[in-house]
């Protein structure tokens, strides 16, 4: 156990035992560092952990405090998926959710589509239509199978912010992150192989595992800091795992950022067992903290990390511009990308490259980070207000989705069906597992429509939950 | 053997034996029908076969004639690939060719990129630019995983012209025909399965077979009418073939249209052995004949044909808009398409749908068909003029590529390398086989730049061939 987590454990215990009460000021960072003989940064990391769990709150220039308990919602505990490789199922359910997108719905909390109303996107859109007007020929011809060079150049700049040192030829442009993940899975596996994944984990990745005839081994995952390294090691000892697929920086659906030490530990395990890491960094630039944390790829000494990302969460999914930094798998990845869809449309790539070069991208994500952080807090408040009191919720450190664990008596699939009747869409938790776990969970975005409409949607969900509960209690009484 | 091919054989023999000489008028269709007790259409089909072989020529209102021999270039014979399933190799060579695209090259005869200079494309480009300007939001959001409904509606119209009766929900939009082929291969196979393909065959399909861990069984293919049904049946008897992948209507690289009877026979074989047909119809609308021939999908009674196509050859490849009519494999195809790249960009789909609805598509392909047919004749003349006299050439009935079989003493890879030094690019024949056959062959397009530049390029190629020959003769003399 790391120093910071030992310290966090002790502080957590003290708060829970009541040594520090609601509203109390906690010891200063310096004081704790001296008391425990650890570094300032260790104490900061410990406080950061507790902050994510909403057990402490930082007040600018005043230090750390125990928040008013009325504001606290606990986080879900470490997940406990079955520890054996499984075939992924649930495609029908994923498809139903994908096809349920309706412009007319009251509130669509089911998808992970960014808010695209910001004025900061305007220069990008203008650039795109001007390219279509003035340089249509470039949009018509076959482009480079690896993607437009100007965009790959800009991507070396963007990925440098997460600690990667790449050359444009170390990058392959893809049709979104979905193609990136699928291509990488195929580049490092053969049919029947086992992939270690987070649990819960992104349904698109789960379905890609299914389509590539692979098996998913879901690793217990802590909603505050990611995949359990201990559990991963046990799994690696027991099974011939071919690759680890992780979303360590702003996880989907949980929203955590895996601490730096844990990222390093995960990389070291991959080295030790000589396997590949497919790192999904699609939300990486949407972390609320600035500068953004390093990716696992930043520690990659021997090219075993395949970094996947896209502009679908930072700019707009409709452009279908993603990328892979495939490390030592470059030749294989280029082959599979070519076979998968030949090349990607060129004009969106040029438009995005221009947008990054001219500073539009940095400006946009700065605005959106702030925007989503505020939206998160409102959403958490809404859940606190309208959902059953024993509901658990993740505490996203970036992006625009969160994970709700309802008390076990609730069925999120039923909730989802009932909610649709009221024009409210949610993503049932089971889609985020290989085989139908998390039936009492759901993922909600906090970017569709306005905060007011989202609050109203939460109220509708809360009412349905209340009725479901009453109904069940009645049925139980009847049976008794 | 069919009636028409028996008749064609007899006529061919008579011409070759000199019963009919250069410039002679041949018996009329009616006369032959009476003599042989066959239908008018059987005679027409026989003459059509001989026309493709350039053994007869039709003169409007005068009947059929033996052409001046000086105009005739013979077609390559039935191919004879190894009759066992093979792993596909040659990816490095395909990649080298893909990356060899240079704007500055003198003439790029290596790719199959349509001529996009026609004014008839203007309305499409205008529509696309206006959509980008006025409806950017639709270009930014996630669209329907199956593709835009308006385009799928228009595709039911287009495919009706090839005899298909489809509902919009029978169609899945893909990122070009390359994704369509890859998705279909995965939808009907598991790793290790065997796919029957034409030989020579499209390298993108060959590489998709490789990427899906399948084996290719190349079936002997007649450059005038396609895959040998007899050889296919023998292969089906001997090997557990999972699917047949064919490009029957304007084949790439050979350019033939498989006769209707043969298409039916191929479909019946697939029924008999209960396997799938993946039909690549990407050049189908570019056949010079009007109305266009039926696709195999038109005969599909039980949904075993997966029709793949795109607008890459008819409009422009850069839009990356293709489609699948997956028949009974719809659910699997939708799954794999979602996993492969989520959805396709929406605005190009809407623009193309509008273009079709407003008649722009039909007008454009009418113009292009005529354009390419003229270009073909000039190209064939150029080859006749500049290439060794014992060169064999396919006689494309549509599209804009042809297949050259050089005498065996020539190495097309060497030719390709030497030609590149002069700014002329060609596609070496070996890319069109699983394992490096056809080293004395090449595919040339007749759409890059102008007819004059193409003729100049052929002259350059001819000169290189002349030198290669002289050099070899010298070396042989030296050795002797």
mmCIF file of N, CA and C in Angstrom, chain A residues 33-87:
data_model
loop_
_atom_site.group_PDB
_atom_site.id
_atom_site.type_symbol
_atom_site.label_atom_id
_atom_site.label_comp_id
_atom_site.label_asym_id
_atom_site.label_seq_id
_atom_site.Cartn_x
_atom_site.Cartn_y
_atom_site.Cartn_z
ATOM 1 N N UNK A 33 2.536 16.561 7.040
ATOM 2 C CA UNK A 33 3.802 16.065 6.479
ATOM 3 C C UNK A 33 4.824 15.895 7.582
ATOM 4 N N UNK A 34 4.908 16.868 8.464
ATOM 5 C CA UNK A 34 5.843 16.778 9.580
ATOM 6 C C UNK A 34 5.478 15.645 10.517
ATOM 7 N N UNK A 35 4.198 15.602 10.890
ATOM 8 C CA UNK A 35 3.741 14.576 11.846
ATOM 9 C C UNK A 35 4.059 13.168 11.372
ATOM 10 N N UNK A 36 3.807 12.934 10.067
ATOM 11 C CA UNK A 36 3.934 11.563 9.548
ATOM 12 C C UNK A 36 5.248 11.306 8.835
ATOM 13 N N UNK A 37 6.080 12.336 8.773
ATOM 14 C CA UNK A 37 7.369 12.148 8.107
ATOM 15 C C UNK A 37 7.243 11.792 6.638
ATOM 16 N N UNK A 38 6.282 12.405 5.966
ATOM 17 C CA UNK A 38 6.125 12.165 4.526
ATOM 18 C C UNK A 38 6.251 13.488 3.770
ATOM 19 N N UNK A 39 6.279 13.399 2.436
ATOM 20 C CA UNK A 39 6.453 14.622 1.649
ATOM 21 C C UNK A 39 5.131 15.387 1.518
ATOM 22 N N UNK A 40 5.287 16.653 1.189
ATOM 23 C CA UNK A 40 4.111 17.509 0.956
ATOM 24 C C UNK A 40 3.191 16.874 -0.086
ATOM 25 N N UNK A 41 3.813 16.347 -1.165
ATOM 26 C CA UNK A 41 2.979 15.835 -2.253
ATOM 27 C C UNK A 41 2.221 14.584 -1.833
ATOM 28 N N UNK A 42 2.786 13.810 -0.918
ATOM 29 C CA UNK A 42 2.059 12.637 -0.416
ATOM 30 C C UNK A 42 0.800 13.076 0.327
ATOM 31 N N UNK A 43 0.928 14.100 1.164
ATOM 32 C CA UNK A 43 -0.242 14.597 1.899
ATOM 33 C C UNK A 43 -1.287 15.150 0.901
ATOM 34 N N UNK A 44 -0.780 15.889 -0.097
ATOM 35 C CA UNK A 44 -1.712 16.442 -1.086
ATOM 36 C C UNK A 44 -2.478 15.338 -1.803
ATOM 37 N N UNK A 45 -1.764 14.262 -2.124
ATOM 38 C CA UNK A 45 -2.412 13.138 -2.812
ATOM 39 C C UNK A 45 -3.454 12.488 -1.897
ATOM 40 N N UNK A 46 -3.136 12.388 -0.615
ATOM 41 C CA UNK A 46 -4.086 11.804 0.342
ATOM 42 C C UNK A 46 -5.342 12.670 0.444
ATOM 43 N N UNK A 47 -5.132 13.981 0.557
ATOM 44 C CA UNK A 47 -6.286 14.881 0.635
ATOM 45 C C UNK A 47 -7.096 14.824 -0.657
ATOM 46 N N UNK A 48 -6.370 14.678 -1.805
ATOM 47 C CA UNK A 48 -7.064 14.623 -3.088
ATOM 48 C C UNK A 48 -7.984 13.395 -3.142
ATOM 49 N N UNK A 49 -7.471 12.292 -2.619
ATOM 50 C CA UNK A 49 -8.272 11.066 -2.582
ATOM 51 C C UNK A 49 -9.543 11.287 -1.771
ATOM 52 N N UNK A 50 -9.393 11.910 -0.602
ATOM 53 C CA UNK A 50 -10.555 12.130 0.270
ATOM 54 C C UNK A 50 -11.515 13.150 -0.343
ATOM 55 N N UNK A 51 -10.928 14.088 -1.100
ATOM 56 C CA UNK A 51 -11.769 15.088 -1.760
ATOM 57 C C UNK A 51 -12.671 14.407 -2.781
ATOM 58 N N UNK A 52 -12.079 13.450 -3.502
ATOM 59 C CA UNK A 52 -12.864 12.744 -4.501
ATOM 60 C C UNK A 52 -13.993 11.978 -3.858
ATOM 61 N N UNK A 53 -13.704 11.483 -2.657
ATOM 62 C CA UNK A 53 -14.738 10.739 -1.937
ATOM 63 C C UNK A 53 -15.703 11.691 -1.233
ATOM 64 N N UNK A 54 -15.457 12.999 -1.417
ATOM 65 C CA UNK A 54 -16.281 14.046 -0.807
ATOM 66 C C UNK A 54 -16.256 14.007 0.719
ATOM 67 N N UNK A 55 -15.177 13.430 1.264
ATOM 68 C CA UNK A 55 -15.039 13.405 2.715
ATOM 69 C C UNK A 55 -14.357 14.665 3.226
ATOM 70 N N UNK A 56 -13.601 15.335 2.359
ATOM 71 C CA UNK A 56 -13.037 16.635 2.740
ATOM 72 C C UNK A 56 -13.316 17.599 1.594
ATOM 73 N N UNK A 57 -13.265 18.892 1.908
ATOM 74 C CA UNK A 57 -13.344 19.855 0.819
ATOM 75 C C UNK A 57 -12.243 20.901 0.984
ATOM 76 N N UNK A 58 -11.677 21.287 -0.182
ATOM 77 C CA UNK A 58 -10.619 22.299 -0.146
ATOM 78 C C UNK A 58 -11.262 23.659 -0.268
ATOM 79 N N UNK A 59 -10.888 24.594 0.663
ATOM 80 C CA UNK A 59 -11.369 25.972 0.503
ATOM 81 C C UNK A 59 -10.163 26.834 0.154
ATOM 82 N N UNK A 60 -10.245 27.563 -0.976
ATOM 83 C CA UNK A 60 -9.082 28.338 -1.415
ATOM 84 C C UNK A 60 -8.506 29.203 -0.296
ATOM 85 N N UNK A 61 -7.214 29.137 -0.127
ATOM 86 C CA UNK A 61 -6.463 29.929 0.855
ATOM 87 C C UNK A 61 -6.793 29.616 2.308
ATOM 88 N N UNK A 62 -7.677 28.663 2.583
ATOM 89 C CA UNK A 62 -8.000 28.353 3.986
ATOM 90 C C UNK A 62 -7.583 26.942 4.387
ATOM 91 N N UNK A 63 -7.420 26.054 3.429
ATOM 92 C CA UNK A 63 -7.049 24.682 3.783
ATOM 93 C C UNK A 63 -8.176 23.700 3.565
ATOM 94 N N UNK A 64 -8.080 22.540 4.229
ATOM 95 C CA UNK A 64 -9.056 21.469 4.044
ATOM 96 C C UNK A 64 -10.044 21.428 5.204
ATOM 97 N N UNK A 65 -11.317 21.149 4.906
ATOM 98 C CA UNK A 65 -12.381 21.109 5.901
ATOM 99 C C UNK A 65 -13.207 19.841 5.726
ATOM 100 N N UNK A 66 -13.858 19.433 6.819
ATOM 101 C CA UNK A 66 -14.871 18.380 6.688
ATOM 102 C C UNK A 66 -16.142 19.077 6.212
ATOM 103 N N UNK A 67 -16.692 18.677 5.078
ATOM 104 C CA UNK A 67 -17.875 19.379 4.568
ATOM 105 C C UNK A 67 -19.111 19.114 5.433
ATOM 106 N N UNK A 68 -20.103 19.965 5.259
ATOM 107 C CA UNK A 68 -21.397 19.701 5.889
ATOM 108 C C UNK A 68 -21.855 18.318 5.419
ATOM 109 N N UNK A 69 -22.160 17.444 6.346
ATOM 110 C CA UNK A 69 -22.479 16.064 5.933
ATOM 111 C C UNK A 69 -23.658 16.009 4.958
ATOM 112 N N UNK A 70 -24.552 16.987 5.032
ATOM 113 C CA UNK A 70 -25.713 16.958 4.152
ATOM 114 C C UNK A 70 -25.321 16.987 2.674
ATOM 115 N N UNK A 71 -24.076 17.428 2.390
ATOM 116 C CA UNK A 71 -23.663 17.475 0.992
ATOM 117 C C UNK A 71 -22.996 16.196 0.511
ATOM 118 N N UNK A 72 -22.753 15.306 1.422
ATOM 119 C CA UNK A 72 -21.949 14.135 1.043
ATOM 120 C C UNK A 72 -22.806 13.012 0.483
ATOM 121 N N UNK A 73 -22.406 12.488 -0.673
ATOM 122 C CA UNK A 73 -22.965 11.234 -1.147
ATOM 123 C C UNK A 73 -21.790 10.282 -1.241
ATOM 124 N N UNK A 74 -21.946 9.109 -0.709
ATOM 125 C CA UNK A 74 -20.822 8.181 -0.743
ATOM 126 C C UNK A 74 -20.621 7.623 -2.139
ATOM 127 N N UNK A 75 -19.387 7.173 -2.386
ATOM 128 C CA UNK A 75 -19.067 6.560 -3.656
ATOM 129 C C UNK A 75 -19.319 5.061 -3.586
ATOM 130 N N UNK A 76 -19.573 4.454 -4.721
ATOM 131 C CA UNK A 76 -19.682 2.985 -4.730
ATOM 132 C C UNK A 76 -18.359 2.378 -4.297
ATOM 133 N N UNK A 77 -18.437 1.165 -3.786
ATOM 134 C CA UNK A 77 -17.228 0.453 -3.352
ATOM 135 C C UNK A 77 -16.534 -0.225 -4.531
ATOM 136 N N UNK A 78 -15.357 -0.780 -4.256
ATOM 137 C CA UNK A 78 -14.624 -1.579 -5.239
ATOM 138 C C UNK A 78 -15.569 -2.618 -5.859
ATOM 139 N N UNK A 79 -15.568 -2.699 -7.173
ATOM 140 C CA UNK A 79 -16.478 -3.660 -7.821
ATOM 141 C C UNK A 79 -15.959 -5.085 -7.635
ATOM 142 N N UNK A 80 -16.866 -6.042 -7.729
ATOM 143 C CA UNK A 80 -16.457 -7.441 -7.536
ATOM 144 C C UNK A 80 -17.014 -8.328 -8.637
ATOM 145 N N UNK A 81 -16.509 -8.126 -9.849
ATOM 146 C CA UNK A 81 -16.989 -8.959 -10.976
ATOM 147 C C UNK A 81 -16.475 -10.379 -10.844
ATOM 148 N N UNK A 82 -17.101 -11.334 -11.552
ATOM 149 C CA UNK A 82 -16.620 -12.730 -11.527
ATOM 150 C C UNK A 82 -15.197 -12.790 -12.069
ATOM 151 N N UNK A 83 -14.309 -13.471 -11.374
ATOM 152 C CA UNK A 83 -12.897 -13.500 -11.772
ATOM 153 C C UNK A 83 -12.568 -14.628 -12.733
ATOM 154 N N UNK A 84 -13.269 -14.606 -13.870
ATOM 155 C CA UNK A 84 -12.925 -15.549 -14.950
ATOM 156 C C UNK A 84 -13.271 -14.902 -16.288
ATOM 157 N N UNK A 85 -12.585 -15.304 -17.357
ATOM 158 C CA UNK A 85 -12.840 -14.693 -18.675
ATOM 159 C C UNK A 85 -14.231 -15.071 -19.172
ATOM 160 N N UNK A 86 -14.942 -14.084 -19.714
ATOM 161 C CA UNK A 86 -16.314 -14.328 -20.151
ATOM 162 C C UNK A 86 -16.539 -13.809 -21.560
ATOM 163 N N UNK A 87 -17.462 -14.458 -22.268
ATOM 164 C CA UNK A 87 -17.920 -13.907 -23.537
ATOM 165 C C UNK A 87 -18.794 -12.698 -23.235
#
